[in-house]
Short mmCIF file of C-alpha atoms in Angstrom, two decimals:
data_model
loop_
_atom_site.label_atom_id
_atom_site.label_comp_id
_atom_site.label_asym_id
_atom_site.label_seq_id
_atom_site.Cartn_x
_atom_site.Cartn_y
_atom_site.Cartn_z
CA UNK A 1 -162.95 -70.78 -64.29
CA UNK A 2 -160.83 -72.42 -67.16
CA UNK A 3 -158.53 -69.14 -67.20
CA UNK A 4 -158.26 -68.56 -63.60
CA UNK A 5 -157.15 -72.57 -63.44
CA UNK A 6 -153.75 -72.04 -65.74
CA UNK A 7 -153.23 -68.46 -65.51
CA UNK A 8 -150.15 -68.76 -63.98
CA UNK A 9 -148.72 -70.65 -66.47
CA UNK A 10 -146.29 -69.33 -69.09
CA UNK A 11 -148.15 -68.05 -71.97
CA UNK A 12 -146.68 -70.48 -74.40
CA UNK A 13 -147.51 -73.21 -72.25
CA UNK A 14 -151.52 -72.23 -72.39
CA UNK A 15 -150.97 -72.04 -76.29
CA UNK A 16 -149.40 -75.82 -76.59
CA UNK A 17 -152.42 -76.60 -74.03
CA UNK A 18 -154.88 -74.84 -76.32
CA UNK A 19 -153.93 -76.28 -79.76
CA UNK A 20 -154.63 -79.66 -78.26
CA UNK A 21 -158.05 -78.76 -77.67
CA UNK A 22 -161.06 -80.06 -80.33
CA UNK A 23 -162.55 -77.24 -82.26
CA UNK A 24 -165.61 -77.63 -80.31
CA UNK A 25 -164.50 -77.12 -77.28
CA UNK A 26 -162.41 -74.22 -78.60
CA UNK A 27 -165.38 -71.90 -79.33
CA UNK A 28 -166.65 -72.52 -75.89
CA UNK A 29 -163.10 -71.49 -74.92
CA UNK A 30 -163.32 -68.60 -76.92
CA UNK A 31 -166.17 -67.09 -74.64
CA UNK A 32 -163.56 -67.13 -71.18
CA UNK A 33 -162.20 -63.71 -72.03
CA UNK A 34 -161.52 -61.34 -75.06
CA UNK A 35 -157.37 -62.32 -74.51
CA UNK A 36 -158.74 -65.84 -75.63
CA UNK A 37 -161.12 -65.21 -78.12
CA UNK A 38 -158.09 -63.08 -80.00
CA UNK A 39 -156.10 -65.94 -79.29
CA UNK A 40 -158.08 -68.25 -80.26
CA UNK A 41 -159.81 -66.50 -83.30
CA UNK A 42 -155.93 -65.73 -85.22
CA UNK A 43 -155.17 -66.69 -88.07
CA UNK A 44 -151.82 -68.02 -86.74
CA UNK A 45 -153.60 -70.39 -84.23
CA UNK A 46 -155.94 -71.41 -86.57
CA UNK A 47 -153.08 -72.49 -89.00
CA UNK A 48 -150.90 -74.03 -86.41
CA UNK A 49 -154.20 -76.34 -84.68
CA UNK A 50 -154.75 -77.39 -88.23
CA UNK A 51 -151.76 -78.62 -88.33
CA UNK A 52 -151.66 -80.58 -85.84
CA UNK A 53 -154.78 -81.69 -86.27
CA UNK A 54 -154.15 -83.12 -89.78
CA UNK A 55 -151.20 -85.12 -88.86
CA UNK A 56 -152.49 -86.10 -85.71
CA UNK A 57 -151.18 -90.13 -86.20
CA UNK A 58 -154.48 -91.64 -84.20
CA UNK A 59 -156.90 -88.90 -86.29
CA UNK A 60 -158.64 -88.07 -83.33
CA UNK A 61 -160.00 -85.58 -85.15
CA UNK A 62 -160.70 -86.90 -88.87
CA UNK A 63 -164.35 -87.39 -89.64
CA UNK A 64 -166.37 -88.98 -93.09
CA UNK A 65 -169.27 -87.77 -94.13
CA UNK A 66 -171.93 -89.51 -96.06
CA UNK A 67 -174.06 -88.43 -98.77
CA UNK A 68 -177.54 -89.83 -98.48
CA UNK A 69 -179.25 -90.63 -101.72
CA UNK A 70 -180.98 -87.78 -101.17
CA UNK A 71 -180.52 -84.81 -99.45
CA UNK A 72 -178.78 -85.97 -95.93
CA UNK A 73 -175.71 -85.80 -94.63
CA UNK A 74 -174.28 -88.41 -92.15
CA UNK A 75 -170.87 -88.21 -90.33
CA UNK A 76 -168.92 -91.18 -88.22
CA UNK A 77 -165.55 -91.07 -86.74
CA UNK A 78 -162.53 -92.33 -88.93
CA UNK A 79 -160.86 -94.01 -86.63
CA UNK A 80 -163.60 -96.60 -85.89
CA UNK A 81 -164.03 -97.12 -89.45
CA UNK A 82 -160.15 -98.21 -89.11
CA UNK A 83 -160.47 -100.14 -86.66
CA UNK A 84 -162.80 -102.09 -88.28
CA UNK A 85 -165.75 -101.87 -86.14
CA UNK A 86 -168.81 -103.41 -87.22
CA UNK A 87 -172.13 -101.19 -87.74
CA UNK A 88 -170.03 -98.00 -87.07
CA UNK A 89 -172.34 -95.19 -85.21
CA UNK A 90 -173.29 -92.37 -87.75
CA UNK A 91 -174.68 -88.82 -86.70
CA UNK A 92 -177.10 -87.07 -88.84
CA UNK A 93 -175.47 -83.41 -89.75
CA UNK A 94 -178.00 -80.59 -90.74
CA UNK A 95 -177.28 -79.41 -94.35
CA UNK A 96 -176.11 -75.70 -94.68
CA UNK A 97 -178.09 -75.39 -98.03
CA UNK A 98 -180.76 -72.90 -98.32
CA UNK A 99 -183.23 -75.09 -99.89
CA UNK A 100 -182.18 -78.77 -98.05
CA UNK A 101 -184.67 -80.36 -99.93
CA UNK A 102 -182.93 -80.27 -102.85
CA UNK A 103 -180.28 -82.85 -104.07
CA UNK A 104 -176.79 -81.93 -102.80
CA UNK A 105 -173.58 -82.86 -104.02
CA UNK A 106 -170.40 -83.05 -102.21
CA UNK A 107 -167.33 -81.67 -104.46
CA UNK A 108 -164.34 -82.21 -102.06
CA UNK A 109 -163.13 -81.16 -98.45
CA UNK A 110 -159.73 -79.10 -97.90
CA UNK A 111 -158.21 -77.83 -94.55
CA UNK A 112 -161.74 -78.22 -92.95
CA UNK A 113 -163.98 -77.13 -95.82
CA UNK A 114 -166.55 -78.88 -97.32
CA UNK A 115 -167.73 -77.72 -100.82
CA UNK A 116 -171.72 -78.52 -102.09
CA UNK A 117 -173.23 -77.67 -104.35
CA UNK A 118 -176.77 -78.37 -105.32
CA UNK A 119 -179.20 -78.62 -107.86
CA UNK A 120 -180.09 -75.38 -108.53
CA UNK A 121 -176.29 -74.58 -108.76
CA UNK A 122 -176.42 -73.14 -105.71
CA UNK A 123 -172.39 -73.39 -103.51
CA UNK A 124 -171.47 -73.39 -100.11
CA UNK A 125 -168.66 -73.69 -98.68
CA UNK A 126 -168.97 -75.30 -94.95
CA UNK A 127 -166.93 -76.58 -91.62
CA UNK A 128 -169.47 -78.81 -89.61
CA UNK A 129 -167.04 -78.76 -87.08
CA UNK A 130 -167.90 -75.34 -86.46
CA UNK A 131 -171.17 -75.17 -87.73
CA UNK A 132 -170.14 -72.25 -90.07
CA UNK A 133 -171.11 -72.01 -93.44
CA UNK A 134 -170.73 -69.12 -97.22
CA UNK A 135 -172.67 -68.98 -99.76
CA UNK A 136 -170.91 -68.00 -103.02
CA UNK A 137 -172.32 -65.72 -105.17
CA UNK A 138 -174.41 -67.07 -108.05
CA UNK A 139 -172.20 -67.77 -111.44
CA UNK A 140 -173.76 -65.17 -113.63
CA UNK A 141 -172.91 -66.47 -117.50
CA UNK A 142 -175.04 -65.87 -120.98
CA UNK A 143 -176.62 -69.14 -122.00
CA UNK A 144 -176.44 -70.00 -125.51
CA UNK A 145 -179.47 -70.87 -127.72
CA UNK A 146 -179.78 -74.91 -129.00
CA UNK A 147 -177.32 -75.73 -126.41
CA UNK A 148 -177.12 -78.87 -123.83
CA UNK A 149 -174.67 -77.29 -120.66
CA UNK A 150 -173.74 -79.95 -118.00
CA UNK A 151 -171.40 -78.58 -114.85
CA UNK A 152 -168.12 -79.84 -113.36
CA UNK A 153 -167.15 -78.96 -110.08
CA UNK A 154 -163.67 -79.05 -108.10
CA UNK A 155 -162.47 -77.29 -105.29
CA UNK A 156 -158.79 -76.97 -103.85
CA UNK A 157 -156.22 -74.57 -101.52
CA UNK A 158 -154.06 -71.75 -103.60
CA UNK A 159 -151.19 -72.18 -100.76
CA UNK A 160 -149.46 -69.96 -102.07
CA UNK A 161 -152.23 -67.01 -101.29
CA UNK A 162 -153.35 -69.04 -98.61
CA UNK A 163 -156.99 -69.07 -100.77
CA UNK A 164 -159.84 -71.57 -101.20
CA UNK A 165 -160.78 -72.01 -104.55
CA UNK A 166 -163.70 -73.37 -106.61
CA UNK A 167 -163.70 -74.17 -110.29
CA UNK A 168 -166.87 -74.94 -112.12
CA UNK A 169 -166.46 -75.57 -115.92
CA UNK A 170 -169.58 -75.35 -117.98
CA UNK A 171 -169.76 -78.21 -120.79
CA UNK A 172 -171.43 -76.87 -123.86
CA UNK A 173 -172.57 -79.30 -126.08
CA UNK A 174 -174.44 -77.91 -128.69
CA UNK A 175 -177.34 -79.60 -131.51
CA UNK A 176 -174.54 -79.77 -134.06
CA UNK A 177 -172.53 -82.30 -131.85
CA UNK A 178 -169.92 -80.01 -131.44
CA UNK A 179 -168.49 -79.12 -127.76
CA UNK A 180 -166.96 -76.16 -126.06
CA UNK A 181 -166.28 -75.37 -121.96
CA UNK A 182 -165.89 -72.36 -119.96
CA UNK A 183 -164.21 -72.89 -117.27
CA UNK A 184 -164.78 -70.49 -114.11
CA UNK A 185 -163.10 -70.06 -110.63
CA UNK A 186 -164.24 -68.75 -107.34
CA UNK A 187 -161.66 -67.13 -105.05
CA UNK A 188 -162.87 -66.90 -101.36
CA UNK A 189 -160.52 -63.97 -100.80
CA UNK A 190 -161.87 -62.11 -103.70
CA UNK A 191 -165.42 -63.12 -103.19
CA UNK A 192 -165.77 -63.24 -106.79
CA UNK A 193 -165.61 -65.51 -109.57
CA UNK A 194 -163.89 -65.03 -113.19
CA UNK A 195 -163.39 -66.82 -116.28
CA UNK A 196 -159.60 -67.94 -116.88
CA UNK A 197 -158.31 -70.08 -120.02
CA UNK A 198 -159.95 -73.47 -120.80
CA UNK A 199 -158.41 -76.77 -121.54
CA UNK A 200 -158.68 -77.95 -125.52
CA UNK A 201 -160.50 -80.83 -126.57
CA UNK A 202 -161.54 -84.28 -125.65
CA UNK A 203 -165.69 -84.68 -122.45
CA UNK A 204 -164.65 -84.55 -118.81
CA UNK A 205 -165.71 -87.79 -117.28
CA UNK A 206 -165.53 -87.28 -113.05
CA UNK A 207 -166.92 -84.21 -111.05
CA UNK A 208 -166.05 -83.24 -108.69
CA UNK A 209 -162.13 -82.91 -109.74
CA UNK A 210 -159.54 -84.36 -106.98
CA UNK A 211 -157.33 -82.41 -105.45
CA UNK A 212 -153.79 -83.28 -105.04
CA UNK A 213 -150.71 -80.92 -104.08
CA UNK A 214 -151.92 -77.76 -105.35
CA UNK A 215 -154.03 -79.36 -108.33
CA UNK A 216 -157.53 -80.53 -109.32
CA UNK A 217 -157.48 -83.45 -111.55
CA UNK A 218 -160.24 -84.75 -113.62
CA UNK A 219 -160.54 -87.71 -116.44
CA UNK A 220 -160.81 -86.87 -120.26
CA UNK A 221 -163.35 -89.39 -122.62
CA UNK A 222 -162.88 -89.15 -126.23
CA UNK A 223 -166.26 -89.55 -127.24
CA UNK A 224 -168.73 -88.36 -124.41
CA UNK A 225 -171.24 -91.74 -125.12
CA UNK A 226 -168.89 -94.49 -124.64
CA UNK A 227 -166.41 -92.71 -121.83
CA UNK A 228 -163.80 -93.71 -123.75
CA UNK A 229 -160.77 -92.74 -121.76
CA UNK A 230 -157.55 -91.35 -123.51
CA UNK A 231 -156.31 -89.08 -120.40
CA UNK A 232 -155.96 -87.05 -117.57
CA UNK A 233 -155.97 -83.22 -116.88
CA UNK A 234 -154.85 -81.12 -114.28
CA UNK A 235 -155.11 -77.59 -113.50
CA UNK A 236 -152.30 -75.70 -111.32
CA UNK A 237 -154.84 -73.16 -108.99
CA UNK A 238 -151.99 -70.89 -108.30
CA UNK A 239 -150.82 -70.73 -112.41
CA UNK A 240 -154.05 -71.41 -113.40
CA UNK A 241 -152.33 -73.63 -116.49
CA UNK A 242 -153.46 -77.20 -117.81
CA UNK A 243 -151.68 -80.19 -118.10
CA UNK A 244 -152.52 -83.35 -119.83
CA UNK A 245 -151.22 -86.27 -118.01
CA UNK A 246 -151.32 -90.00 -119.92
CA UNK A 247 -153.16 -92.77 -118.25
CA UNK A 248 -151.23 -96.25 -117.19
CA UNK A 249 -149.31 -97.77 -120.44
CA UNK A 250 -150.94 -101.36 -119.35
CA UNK A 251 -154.19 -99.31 -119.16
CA UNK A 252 -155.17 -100.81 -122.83
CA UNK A 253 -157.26 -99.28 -125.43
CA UNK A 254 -161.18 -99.62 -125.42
CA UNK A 255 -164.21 -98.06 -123.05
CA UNK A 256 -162.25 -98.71 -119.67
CA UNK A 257 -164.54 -97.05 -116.71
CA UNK A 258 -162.11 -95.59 -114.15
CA UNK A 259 -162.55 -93.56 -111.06
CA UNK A 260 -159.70 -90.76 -110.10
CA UNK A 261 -158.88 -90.31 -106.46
CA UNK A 262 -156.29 -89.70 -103.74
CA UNK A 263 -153.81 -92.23 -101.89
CA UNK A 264 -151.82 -90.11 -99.32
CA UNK A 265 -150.52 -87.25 -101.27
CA UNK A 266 -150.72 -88.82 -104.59
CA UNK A 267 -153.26 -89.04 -107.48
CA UNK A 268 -154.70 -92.61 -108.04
CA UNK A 269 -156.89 -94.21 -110.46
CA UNK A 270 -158.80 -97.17 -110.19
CA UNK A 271 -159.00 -98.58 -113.53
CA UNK A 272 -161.83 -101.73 -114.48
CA UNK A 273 -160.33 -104.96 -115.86
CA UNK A 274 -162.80 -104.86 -119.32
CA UNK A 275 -162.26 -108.55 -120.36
CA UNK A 276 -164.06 -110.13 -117.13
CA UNK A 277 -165.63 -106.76 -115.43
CA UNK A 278 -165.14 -108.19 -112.05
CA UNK A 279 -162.04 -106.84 -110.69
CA UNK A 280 -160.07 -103.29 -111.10
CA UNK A 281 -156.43 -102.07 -110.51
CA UNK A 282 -155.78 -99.36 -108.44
CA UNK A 283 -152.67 -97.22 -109.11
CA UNK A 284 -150.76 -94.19 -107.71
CA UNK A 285 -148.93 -91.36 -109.56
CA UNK A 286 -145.95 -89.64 -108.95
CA UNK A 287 -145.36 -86.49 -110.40
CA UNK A 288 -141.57 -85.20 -110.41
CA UNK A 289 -142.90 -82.06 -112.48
CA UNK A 290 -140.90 -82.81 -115.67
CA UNK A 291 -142.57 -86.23 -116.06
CA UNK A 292 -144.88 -88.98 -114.43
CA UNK A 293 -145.09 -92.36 -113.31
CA UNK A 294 -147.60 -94.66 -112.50
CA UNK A 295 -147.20 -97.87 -109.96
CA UNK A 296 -149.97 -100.24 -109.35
CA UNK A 297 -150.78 -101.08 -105.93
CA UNK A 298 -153.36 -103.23 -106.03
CA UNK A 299 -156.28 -105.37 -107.49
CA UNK A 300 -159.97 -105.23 -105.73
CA UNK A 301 -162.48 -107.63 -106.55
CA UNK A 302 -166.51 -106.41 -107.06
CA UNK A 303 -169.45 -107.66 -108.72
CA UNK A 304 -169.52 -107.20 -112.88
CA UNK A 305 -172.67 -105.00 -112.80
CA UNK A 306 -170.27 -102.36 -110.90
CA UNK A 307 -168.24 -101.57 -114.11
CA UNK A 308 -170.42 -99.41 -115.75
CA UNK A 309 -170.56 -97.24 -112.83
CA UNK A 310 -167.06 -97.42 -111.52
CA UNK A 311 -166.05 -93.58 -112.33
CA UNK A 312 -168.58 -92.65 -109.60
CA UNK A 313 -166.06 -94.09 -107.08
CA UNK A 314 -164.55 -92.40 -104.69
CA UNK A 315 -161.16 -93.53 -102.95
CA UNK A 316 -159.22 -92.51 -100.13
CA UNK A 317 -156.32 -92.79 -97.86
CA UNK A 318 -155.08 -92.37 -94.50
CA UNK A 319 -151.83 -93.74 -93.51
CA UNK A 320 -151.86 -96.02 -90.17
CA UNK A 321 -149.14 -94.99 -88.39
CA UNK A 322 -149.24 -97.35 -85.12
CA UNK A 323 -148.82 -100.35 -86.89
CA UNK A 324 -145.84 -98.77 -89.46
CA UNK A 325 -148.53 -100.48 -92.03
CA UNK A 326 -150.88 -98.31 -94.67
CA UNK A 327 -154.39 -98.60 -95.09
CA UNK A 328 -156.30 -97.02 -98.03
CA UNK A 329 -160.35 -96.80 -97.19
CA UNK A 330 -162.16 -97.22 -100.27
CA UNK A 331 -165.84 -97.02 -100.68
CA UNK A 332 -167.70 -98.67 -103.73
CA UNK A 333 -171.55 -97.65 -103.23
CA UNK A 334 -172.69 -98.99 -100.84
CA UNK A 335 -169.65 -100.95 -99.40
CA UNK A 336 -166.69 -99.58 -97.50
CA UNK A 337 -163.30 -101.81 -97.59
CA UNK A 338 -159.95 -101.06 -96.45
CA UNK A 339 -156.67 -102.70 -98.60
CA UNK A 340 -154.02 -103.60 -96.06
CA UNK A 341 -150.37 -102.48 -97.89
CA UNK A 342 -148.38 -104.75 -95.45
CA UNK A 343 -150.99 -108.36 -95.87
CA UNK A 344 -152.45 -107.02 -99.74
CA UNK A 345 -155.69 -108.11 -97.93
CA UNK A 346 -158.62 -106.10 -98.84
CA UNK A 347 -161.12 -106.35 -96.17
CA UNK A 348 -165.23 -105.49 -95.93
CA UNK A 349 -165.62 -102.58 -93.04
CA UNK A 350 -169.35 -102.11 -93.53
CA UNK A 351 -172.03 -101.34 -95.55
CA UNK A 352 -174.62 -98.14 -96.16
CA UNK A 353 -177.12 -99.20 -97.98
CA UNK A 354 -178.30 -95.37 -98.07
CA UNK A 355 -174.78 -93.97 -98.88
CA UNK A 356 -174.34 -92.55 -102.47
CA UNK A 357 -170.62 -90.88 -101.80
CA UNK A 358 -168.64 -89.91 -98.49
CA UNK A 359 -165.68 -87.60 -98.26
CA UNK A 360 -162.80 -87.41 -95.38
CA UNK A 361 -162.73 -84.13 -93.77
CA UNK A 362 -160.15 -82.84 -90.78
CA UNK A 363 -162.40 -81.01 -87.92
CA UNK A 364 -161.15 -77.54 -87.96
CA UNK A 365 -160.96 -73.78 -86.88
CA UNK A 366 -161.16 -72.32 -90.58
CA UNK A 367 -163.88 -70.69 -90.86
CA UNK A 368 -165.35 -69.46 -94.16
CA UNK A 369 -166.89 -66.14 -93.59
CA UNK A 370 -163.51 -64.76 -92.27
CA UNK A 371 -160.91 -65.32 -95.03
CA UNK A 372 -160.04 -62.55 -96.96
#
């Protein structure tokens, strides 16, 4: 019925109809005919509804999902978290997992696709929009004897292979007091994962890493009791090289708890005033390749008890186009706030009492079991 109603029209003029459509809809769509299930199915559609999806400016189609304390996963609608409406709606979302009992941890979302992994170190890679979900194969590695191994997760987009990648670096830390890593990565064309070089030195503080422009990002500590901070690393996924990136020069010296995250397409930190513990800056960097620089945005007050777990913090961004005014949505367990760039307001949305973490995610066509 849907085909027979714009058949006549010019084929283009189905495709600019089509890419306007929600994913959901879309794989109903995709059942009219075989012409529309190729259409539909293409890698080329798939890329250009993405994009358009992404930067649609009222992100009609931008969703958060919750982590649960446990096991659960909860989505809501961005925009109504924007808007600033009280006791926003969430919808429970079954978890992909194998074994959904277990505790499940989100390590980022890119183009669509949600990384978890869980406590058995078993990955997935999923899009809820379309209710499609991979398993990765299990990271096979020789465990050493008198050892303590912790994991670090990140997961990002190799544009230039168009590839989904996963990085998990294995801490070693072993009786003597002496640390290694091996660091290991996961392409989703491949289907396979491999060991590459590892970065030198110094206890990586967050997991997941944050991924920014082609990069996952994660904090160094100098001494893995105190989370001392000294810097930042990054790793390029289509070089595969490290960088070590310095931290704010008004930063200070001492055991400053920060959290890493992402404000529009930059890297920021949000960095806990030590002398009172009840207020942190927030800062974005901008990286011109040959060097850095780091601008603070703004300060957020919280209670002092929040300090010591500040690096668990996630924070996010979304631009607010219709009022020419940004907005960056932060969440600091279990309250979400939003800092208005044009007022320097910052404003409660809501609280989840339940919520441990939440990630943004854009509803999308990729799905994972096809790329290769």
């Amino acid at each position: 019925m849907a085909e027979s109603i714009i058949s006549v029209l010019p084929h283009e003029i189905i495709i600019e109809i089509l890419l306007k459509v929600p994913p959901k809809s879309l794989l109903k769509f995709m059942c009219v005919s075989n012409s529309w299930l190729e259409l539909i199915s293409s890698a080329k559609f798939i890329k250009n509804h993405l994009k358009l999806t992404a930067n649609d400016k009222e992100y009609s189609h931008h969703r958060i999902i919750f982590q649960e304390t446990a096991c659960n996963f909860k989505v809501c609608c961005l925009p109504s978290m924007l808007n600033k409406e009280r006791s926003t709606d969430l919808f429970d979302i079954g978890s992909p997992m194998e074994n959904p009992t277990i505790y499940t941890w989100i390590v980022g979302s890119v183009n669509g696709l949600i990384c978890l992994y869980s406590k058995i170190e078993e990955t997935v890679l999923w899009n809820p929009a379309i209710k499609k979900s991979k398993k990765l194969p299990t990271l096979q590695g020789k465990l050493r004897n008198g050892c303590s191994y912790y994991l670090k997760y990140g997961f990002g987009y190799d544009e230039t292979r168009d590839d989904y990648k996963v990085v998990v670096i294995q801490c070693i830390y072993e009786d003597s007091g002496s640390c290694d890593s091996v660091v290991n990565i996961y392409s989703l064309k491949a289907d396979s994962w491999r060991t590459i070089n590892k970065f030198q030195d110094n206890f990586l503080v967050n997991s997941p890493g944050k991924f920014v422009n082609g990069k996952l990002y994660w904090a160094l500590s100098a001494d893995v009791d105190t989370f001392n901070m000294c810097n930042i690393i990054s790793l390029d996924l289509a070089d595969e090289t490290w960088r070590r990136l310095e931290l704010p020069n008004s930063y200070g010296k001492g055991s400053y708890p920060l959290a890493l995250g992402v404000v529009g397409s930059h890297l920021s930190v949000l960095c806990l005033n030590y002398l009172d513990g009840t207020n942190s800056d927030v800062w974005i960097m901008k990286d011109c390749g040959v060097k850095i620089s780091w601008t603070k945005i703004f300060k957020i007050d919280h209670p002092k008890d929040l300090g010591e777990f500040i690096f668990f913090t996630s924070i996010f961004s979304v631009p607010c186009y219709q009022s020419n005014k940004d907005e960056i949505l932060l969440l600091l367990p279990p309250v979400i706030m939003t800092y208005n760039g044009s007022t320097r307001q910052v404003e409660v949305v809501d609280r989840f009492d339940e919520c441990a973490a939440a990630e943004i995610y854009v509803e999308s066509l990729v799905d994972p079991l096809l790329i290769s």
